CSV table of C-alpha atoms in Angstrom, one decimal:
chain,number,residue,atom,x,y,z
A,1,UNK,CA,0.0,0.0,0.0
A,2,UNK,CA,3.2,2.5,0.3
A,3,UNK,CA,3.3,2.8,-3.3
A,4,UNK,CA,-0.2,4.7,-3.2
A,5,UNK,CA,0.8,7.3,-1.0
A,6,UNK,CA,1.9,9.3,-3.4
A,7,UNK,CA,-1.2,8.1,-6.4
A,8,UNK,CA,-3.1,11.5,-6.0
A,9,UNK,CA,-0.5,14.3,-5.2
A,10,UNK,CA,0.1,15.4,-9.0
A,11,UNK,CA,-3.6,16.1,-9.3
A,12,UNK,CA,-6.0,18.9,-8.2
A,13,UNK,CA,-3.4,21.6,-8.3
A,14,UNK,CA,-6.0,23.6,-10.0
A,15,UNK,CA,-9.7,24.6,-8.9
A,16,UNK,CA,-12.0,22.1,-10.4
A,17,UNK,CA,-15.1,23.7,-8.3
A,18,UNK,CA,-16.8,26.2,-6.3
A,19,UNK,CA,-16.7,29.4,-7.4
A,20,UNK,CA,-13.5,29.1,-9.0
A,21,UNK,CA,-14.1,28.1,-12.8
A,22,UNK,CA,-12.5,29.7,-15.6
A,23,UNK,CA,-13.8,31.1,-18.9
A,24,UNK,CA,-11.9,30.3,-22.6
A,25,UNK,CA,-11.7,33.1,-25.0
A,26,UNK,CA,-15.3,34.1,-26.4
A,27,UNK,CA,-16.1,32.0,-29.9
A,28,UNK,CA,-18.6,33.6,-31.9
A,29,UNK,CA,-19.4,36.4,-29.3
A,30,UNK,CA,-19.9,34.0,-26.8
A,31,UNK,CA,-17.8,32.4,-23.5
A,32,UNK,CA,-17.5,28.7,-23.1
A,33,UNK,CA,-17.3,27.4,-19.4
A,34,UNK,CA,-13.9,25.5,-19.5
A,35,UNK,CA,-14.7,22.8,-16.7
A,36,UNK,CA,-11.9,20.8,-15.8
A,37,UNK,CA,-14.3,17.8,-15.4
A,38,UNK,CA,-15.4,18.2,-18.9
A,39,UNK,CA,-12.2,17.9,-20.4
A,40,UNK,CA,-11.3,15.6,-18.2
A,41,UNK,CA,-14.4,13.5,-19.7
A,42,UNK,CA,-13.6,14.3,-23.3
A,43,UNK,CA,-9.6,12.6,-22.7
A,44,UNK,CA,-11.2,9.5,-20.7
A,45,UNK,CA,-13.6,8.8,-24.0
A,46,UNK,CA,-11.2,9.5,-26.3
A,47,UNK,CA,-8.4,6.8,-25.1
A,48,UNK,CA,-8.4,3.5,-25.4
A,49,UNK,CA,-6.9,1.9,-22.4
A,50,UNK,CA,-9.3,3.7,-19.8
A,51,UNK,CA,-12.0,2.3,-22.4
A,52,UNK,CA,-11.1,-1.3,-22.4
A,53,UNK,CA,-10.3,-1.3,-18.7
A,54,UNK,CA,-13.7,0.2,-17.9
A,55,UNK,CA,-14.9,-2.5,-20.3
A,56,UNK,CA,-13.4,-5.3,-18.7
A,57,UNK,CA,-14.5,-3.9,-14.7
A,58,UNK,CA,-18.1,-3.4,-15.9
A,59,UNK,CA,-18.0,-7.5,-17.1
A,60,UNK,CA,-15.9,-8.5,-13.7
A,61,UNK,CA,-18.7,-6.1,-12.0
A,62,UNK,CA,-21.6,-7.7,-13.8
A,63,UNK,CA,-20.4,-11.3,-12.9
A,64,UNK,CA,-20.2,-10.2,-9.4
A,65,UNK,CA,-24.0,-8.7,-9.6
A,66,UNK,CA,-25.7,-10.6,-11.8
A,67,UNK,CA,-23.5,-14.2,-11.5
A,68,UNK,CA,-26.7,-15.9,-13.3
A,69,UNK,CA,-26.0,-13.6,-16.5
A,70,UNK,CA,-23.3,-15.6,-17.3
A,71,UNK,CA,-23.8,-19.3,-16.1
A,72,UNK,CA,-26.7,-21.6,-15.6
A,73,UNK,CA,-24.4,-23.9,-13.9
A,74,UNK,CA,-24.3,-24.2,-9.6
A,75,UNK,CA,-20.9,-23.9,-8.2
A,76,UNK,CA,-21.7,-26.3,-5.4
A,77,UNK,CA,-22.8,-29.2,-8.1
A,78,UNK,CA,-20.4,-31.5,-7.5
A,79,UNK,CA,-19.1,-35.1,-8.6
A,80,UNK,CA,-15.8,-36.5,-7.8
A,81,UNK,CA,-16.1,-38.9,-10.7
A,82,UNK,CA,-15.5,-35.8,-12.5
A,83,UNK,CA,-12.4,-34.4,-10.8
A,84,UNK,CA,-10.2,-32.2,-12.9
A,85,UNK,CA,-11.4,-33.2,-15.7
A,86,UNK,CA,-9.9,-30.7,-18.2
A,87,UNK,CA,-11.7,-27.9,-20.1
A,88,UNK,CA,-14.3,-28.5,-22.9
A,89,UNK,CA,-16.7,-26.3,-25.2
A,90,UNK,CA,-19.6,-27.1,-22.3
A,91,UNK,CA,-16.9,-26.6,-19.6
A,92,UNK,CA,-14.8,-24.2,-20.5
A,93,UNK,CA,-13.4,-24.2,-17.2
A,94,UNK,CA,-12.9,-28.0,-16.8
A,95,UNK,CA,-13.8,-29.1,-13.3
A,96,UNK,CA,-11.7,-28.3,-10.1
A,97,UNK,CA,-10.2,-30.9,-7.7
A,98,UNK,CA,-14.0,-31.7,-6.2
A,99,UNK,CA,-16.2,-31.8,-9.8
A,100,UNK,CA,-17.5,-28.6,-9.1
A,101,UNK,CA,-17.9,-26.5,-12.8
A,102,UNK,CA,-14.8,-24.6,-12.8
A,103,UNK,CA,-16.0,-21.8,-14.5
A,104,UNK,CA,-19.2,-20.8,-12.8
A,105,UNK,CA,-17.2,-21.1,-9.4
A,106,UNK,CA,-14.8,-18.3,-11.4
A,107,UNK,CA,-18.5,-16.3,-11.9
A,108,UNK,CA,-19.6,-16.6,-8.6
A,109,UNK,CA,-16.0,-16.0,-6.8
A,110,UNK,CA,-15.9,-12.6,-8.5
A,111,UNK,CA,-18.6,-11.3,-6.1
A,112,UNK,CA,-16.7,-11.6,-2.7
A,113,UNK,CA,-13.5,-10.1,-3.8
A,114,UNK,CA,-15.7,-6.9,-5.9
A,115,UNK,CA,-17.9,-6.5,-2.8
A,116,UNK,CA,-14.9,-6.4,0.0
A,117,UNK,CA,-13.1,-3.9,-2.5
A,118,UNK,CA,-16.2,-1.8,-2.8
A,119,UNK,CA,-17.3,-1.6,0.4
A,120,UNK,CA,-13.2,-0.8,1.9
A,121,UNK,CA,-12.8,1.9,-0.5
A,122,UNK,CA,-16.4,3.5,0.1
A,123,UNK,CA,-15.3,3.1,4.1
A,124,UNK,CA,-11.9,5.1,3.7
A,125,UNK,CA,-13.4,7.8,1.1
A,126,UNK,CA,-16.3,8.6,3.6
A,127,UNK,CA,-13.6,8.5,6.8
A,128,UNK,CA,-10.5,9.5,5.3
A,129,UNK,CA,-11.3,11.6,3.3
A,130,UNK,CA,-13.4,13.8,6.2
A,131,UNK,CA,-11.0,13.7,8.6
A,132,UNK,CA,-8.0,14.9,6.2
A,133,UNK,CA,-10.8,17.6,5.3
A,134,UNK,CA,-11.0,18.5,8.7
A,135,UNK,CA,-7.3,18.4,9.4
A,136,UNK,CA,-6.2,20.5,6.6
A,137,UNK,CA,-8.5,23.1,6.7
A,138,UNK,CA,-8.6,23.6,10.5
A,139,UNK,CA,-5.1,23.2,11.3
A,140,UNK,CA,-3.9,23.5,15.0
A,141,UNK,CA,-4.7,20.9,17.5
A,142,UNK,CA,-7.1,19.5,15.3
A,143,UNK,CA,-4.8,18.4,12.5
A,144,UNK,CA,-1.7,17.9,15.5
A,145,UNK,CA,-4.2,14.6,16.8
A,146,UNK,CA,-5.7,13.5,13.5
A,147,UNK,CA,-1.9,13.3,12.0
A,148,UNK,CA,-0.4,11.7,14.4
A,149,UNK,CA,-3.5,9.1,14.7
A,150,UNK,CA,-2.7,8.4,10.7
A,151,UNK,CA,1.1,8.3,11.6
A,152,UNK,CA,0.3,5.7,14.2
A,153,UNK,CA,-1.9,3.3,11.5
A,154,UNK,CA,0.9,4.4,9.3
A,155,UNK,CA,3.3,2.8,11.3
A,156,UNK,CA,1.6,-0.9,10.9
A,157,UNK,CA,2.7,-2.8,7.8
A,158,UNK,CA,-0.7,-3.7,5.9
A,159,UNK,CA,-0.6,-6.9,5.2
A,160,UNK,CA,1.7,-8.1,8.8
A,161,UNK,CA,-1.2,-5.9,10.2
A,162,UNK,CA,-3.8,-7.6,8.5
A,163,UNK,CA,-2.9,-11.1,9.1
A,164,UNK,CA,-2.5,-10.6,12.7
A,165,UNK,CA,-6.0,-8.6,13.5
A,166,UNK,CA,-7.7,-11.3,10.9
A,167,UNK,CA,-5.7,-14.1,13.1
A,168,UNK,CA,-6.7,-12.6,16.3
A,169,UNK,CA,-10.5,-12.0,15.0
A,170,UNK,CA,-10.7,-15.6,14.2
A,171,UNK,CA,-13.9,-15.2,12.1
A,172,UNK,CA,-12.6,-14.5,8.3
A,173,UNK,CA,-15.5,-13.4,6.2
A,174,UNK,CA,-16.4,-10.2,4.0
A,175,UNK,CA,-17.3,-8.3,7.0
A,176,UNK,CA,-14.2,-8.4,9.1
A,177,UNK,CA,-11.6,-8.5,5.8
A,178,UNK,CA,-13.7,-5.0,5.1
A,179,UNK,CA,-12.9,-4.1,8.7
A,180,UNK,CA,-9.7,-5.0,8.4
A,181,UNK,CA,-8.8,-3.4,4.6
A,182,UNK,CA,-10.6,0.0,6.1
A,183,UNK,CA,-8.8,0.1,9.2
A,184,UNK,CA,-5.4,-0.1,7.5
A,185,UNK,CA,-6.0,1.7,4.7
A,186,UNK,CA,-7.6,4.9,5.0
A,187,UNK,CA,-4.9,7.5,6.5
A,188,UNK,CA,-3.4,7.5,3.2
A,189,UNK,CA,-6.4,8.9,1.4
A,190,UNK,CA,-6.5,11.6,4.8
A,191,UNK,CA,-3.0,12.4,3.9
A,192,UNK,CA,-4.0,13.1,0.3
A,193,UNK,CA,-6.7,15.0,1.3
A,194,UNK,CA,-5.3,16.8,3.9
A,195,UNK,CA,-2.4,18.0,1.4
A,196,UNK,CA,-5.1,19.2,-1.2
A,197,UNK,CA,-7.2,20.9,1.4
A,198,UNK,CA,-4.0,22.6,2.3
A,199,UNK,CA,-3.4,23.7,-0.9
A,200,UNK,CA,-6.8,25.0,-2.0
A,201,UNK,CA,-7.8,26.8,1.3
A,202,UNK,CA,-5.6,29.8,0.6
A,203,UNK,CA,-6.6,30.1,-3.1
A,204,UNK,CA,-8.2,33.9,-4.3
A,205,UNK,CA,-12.1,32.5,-4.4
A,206,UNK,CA,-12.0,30.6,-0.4
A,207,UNK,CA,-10.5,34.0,0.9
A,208,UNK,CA,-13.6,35.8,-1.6
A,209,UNK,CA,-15.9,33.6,0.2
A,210,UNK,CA,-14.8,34.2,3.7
A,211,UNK,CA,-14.8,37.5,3.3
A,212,UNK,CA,-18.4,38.0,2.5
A,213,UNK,CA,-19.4,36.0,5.3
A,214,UNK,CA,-19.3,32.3,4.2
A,215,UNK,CA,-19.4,29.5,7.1
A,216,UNK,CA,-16.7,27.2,7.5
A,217,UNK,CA,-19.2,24.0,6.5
A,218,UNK,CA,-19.8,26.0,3.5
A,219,UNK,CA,-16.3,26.8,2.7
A,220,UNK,CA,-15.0,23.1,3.0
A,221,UNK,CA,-18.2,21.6,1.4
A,222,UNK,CA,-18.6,24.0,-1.4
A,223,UNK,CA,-15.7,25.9,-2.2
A,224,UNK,CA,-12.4,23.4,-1.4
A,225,UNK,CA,-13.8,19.8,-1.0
A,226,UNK,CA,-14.3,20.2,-4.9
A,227,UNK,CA,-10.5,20.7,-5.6
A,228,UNK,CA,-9.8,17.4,-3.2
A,229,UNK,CA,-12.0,14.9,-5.2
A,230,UNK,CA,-9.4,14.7,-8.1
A,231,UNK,CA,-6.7,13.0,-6.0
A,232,UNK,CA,-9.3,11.3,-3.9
A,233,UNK,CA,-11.5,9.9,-7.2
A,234,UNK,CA,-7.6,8.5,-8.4
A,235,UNK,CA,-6.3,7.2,-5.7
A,236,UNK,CA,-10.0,5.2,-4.8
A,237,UNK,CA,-9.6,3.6,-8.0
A,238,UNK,CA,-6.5,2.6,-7.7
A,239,UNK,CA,-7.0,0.8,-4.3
A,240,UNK,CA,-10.3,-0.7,-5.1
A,241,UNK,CA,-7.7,-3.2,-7.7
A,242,UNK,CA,-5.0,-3.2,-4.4
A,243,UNK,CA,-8.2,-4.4,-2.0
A,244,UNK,CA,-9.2,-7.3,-5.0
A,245,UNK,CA,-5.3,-8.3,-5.0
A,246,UNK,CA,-5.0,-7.8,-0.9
A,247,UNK,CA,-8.4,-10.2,0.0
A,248,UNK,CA,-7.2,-12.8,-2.5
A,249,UNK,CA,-3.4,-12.7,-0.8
A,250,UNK,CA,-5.2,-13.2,2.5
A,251,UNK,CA,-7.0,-16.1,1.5
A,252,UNK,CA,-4.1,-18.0,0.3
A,253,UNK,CA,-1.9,-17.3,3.0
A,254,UNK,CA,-5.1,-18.5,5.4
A,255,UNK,CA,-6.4,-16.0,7.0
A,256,UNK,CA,-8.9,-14.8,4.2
A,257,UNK,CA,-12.0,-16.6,3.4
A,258,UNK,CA,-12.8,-20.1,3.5
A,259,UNK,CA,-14.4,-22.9,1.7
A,260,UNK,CA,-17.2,-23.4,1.7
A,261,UNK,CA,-16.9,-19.9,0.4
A,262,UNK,CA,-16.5,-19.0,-3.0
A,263,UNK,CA,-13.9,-16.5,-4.3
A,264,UNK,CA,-10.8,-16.1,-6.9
A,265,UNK,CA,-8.1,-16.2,-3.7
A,266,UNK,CA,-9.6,-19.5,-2.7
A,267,UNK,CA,-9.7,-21.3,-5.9
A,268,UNK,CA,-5.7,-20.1,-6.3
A,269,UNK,CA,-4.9,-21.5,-2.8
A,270,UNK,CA,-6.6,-25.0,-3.0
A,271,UNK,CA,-5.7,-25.5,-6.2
A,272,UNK,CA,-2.0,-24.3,-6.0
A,273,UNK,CA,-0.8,-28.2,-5.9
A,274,UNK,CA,-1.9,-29.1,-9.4
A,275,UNK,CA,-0.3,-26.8,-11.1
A,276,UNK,CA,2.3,-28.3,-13.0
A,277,UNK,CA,-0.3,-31.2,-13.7
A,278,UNK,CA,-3.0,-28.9,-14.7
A,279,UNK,CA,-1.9,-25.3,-15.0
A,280,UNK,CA,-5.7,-24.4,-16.3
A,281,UNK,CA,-6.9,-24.9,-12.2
A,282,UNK,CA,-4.3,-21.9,-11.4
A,283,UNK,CA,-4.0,-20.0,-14.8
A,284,UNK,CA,-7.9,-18.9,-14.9
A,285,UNK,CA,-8.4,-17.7,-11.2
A,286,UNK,CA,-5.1,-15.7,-11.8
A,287,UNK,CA,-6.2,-14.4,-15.4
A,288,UNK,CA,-9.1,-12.9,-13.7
A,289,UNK,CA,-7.5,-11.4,-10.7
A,290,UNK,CA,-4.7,-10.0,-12.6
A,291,UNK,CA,-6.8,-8.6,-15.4
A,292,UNK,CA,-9.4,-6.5,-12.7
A,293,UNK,CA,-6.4,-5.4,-10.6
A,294,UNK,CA,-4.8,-4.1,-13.9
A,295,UNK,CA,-8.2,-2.6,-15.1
A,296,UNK,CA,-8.3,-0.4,-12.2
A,297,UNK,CA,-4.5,0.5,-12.1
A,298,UNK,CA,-5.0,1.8,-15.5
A,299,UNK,CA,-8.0,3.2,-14.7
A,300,UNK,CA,-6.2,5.4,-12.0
A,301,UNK,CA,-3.4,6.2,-14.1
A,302,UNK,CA,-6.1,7.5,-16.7
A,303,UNK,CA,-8.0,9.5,-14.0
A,304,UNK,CA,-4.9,11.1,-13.3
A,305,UNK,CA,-3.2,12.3,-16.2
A,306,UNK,CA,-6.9,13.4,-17.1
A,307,UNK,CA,-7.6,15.6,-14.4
A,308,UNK,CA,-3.6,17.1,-14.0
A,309,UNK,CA,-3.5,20.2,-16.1
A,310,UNK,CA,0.2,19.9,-16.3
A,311,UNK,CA,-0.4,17.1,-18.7
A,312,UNK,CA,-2.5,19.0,-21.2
């Protein structure tokens, strides 16, 4: 996770909202609101990778929601006379070590890993981001406590820290791998915030706004939050691919969810053994958890160069 840190602090150098737009030249006697977020949209459509990568996540997203979409076939059918039994035009998959269909265990093991992921980014946006709005903006005492709290958390290496609260919870399931995920992760997305709120709070149109009388909820809400949801929207995509990667890593070292459970992280670890006898039990789990992880690094890498004016 300490090579996120850094995934939002070349963007929102530049007032994206409040009452700080600016205005292009007029064309044909008239002036064209130059939105950052418009532009911004305009680049995303226009390339390719962001495309496909939003292509693939809204498939990966769809088998996760709507598993039945995609197979007719129950997971938790199975036959041990039909134990890897390689893949076939009916099974693409093959079967896995127990005769279970391979390949609607892949559908339905997408939705564990997409919901923890989801639901740990939505928990550190809400919390970190608030509290790095309230430290940077307020300063003092306040942002003395809340920085040294995230220094603290900080301190913990993620996935050390994660295996030893999971191993101390001793009940591994979505809930308490979100837990988990959320309680490690979100000081980084405070420390992001915190350093745009910094930036943005001493900008022409905040000091405009103060001075005729704006309140402070007001000023953070309406005026600076805006030029802190750049970094924030880039760095949340980014980690919703490090949470897929980080539950599946937890489950095969053991401490992640188990069987009867469905998920990608399962189907690598119990089926680790057979590899070199049949690679296909390993190689499609992995295909899809290294393709959605990639989707939303690229993703974030899109996000960003799209909303940094410095690379217009």
């Amino acid at each position: 996770m300490s090579d996120l840190n850094s995934a939002g602090a070349a963007v929102g150098g530049a007032p994206v909202g409040g009452d700080g737009p600016t205005t292009d030249a007029p064309v044909g006697g008239k002036e064209r609101s130059a939105s950052l977020w418009a532009d911004a949209r305009r680049q995303l459509l226009r390339d390719p990778v962001f495309m496909i990568a939003s292509l693939y996540i809204l498939v990966v997203g769809s088998m996760a929601a709507f598993p039945k979409l995609w197979t007719s076939q129950d997971p938790r059918a199975c036959n041990t006379d039909r134990s890897r039994i390689s893949p076939s035009w009916e099974h693409p998959f093959g079967y896995d070590i127990l005769g279970c269909d391979y390949y609607a265990h892949a559908i339905y093991g997408a939705r564990p890993s997409m919901v923890i992921a989801v639901m740990a980014t939505g928990g550190i946006v809400l919390v970190g981001g608030t509290l790095g709005l309230l430290a940077g903006y307020y300063g003092g005492w306040v942002d003395t406590i809340i920085s040294r709290v995230m220094d603290i958390v900080l301190s913990l290496p993620f996935l050390l820290g994660a295996i030893v609260f999971l191993t101390v919870i001793k009940r591994q399931n979505i809930w308490t791998l979100t837990l988990v995920l959320f309680l490690l992760a979100w000081p980084t997305i405070a420390r992001i915030t915190r350093g745009s709120v910094i930036s943005s709070k001493d900008l022409d149109y905040v000091h405009a706004a103060k001075a005729v009388g704006a309140r402070n909820s007001r000023l953070m809400f309406r005026h600076i939050l805006p030029n802190a949801i750049a970094p924030m929207l880039v760095y949340a995509t980014i980690v919703l691919g490090s949470f897929v990667a980080a539950e599946a890593t937890l489950t095969f070292l053991g401490v992640g969810l188990q069987p009867p459970a469905q998920s990608w992280g399962i189907m690598i670890s119990v089926h680790q053994v057979y590899f070199l006898e049949d690679p296909w039990l390993l190689l499609f789990p992995c295909g899809l958890l290294v393709g959605t992880v990639l989707s939303f690094i690229l993703m974030g890498d899109a996000l960003r160069d799209a909303l940094d004016p410095k690379f217009r």
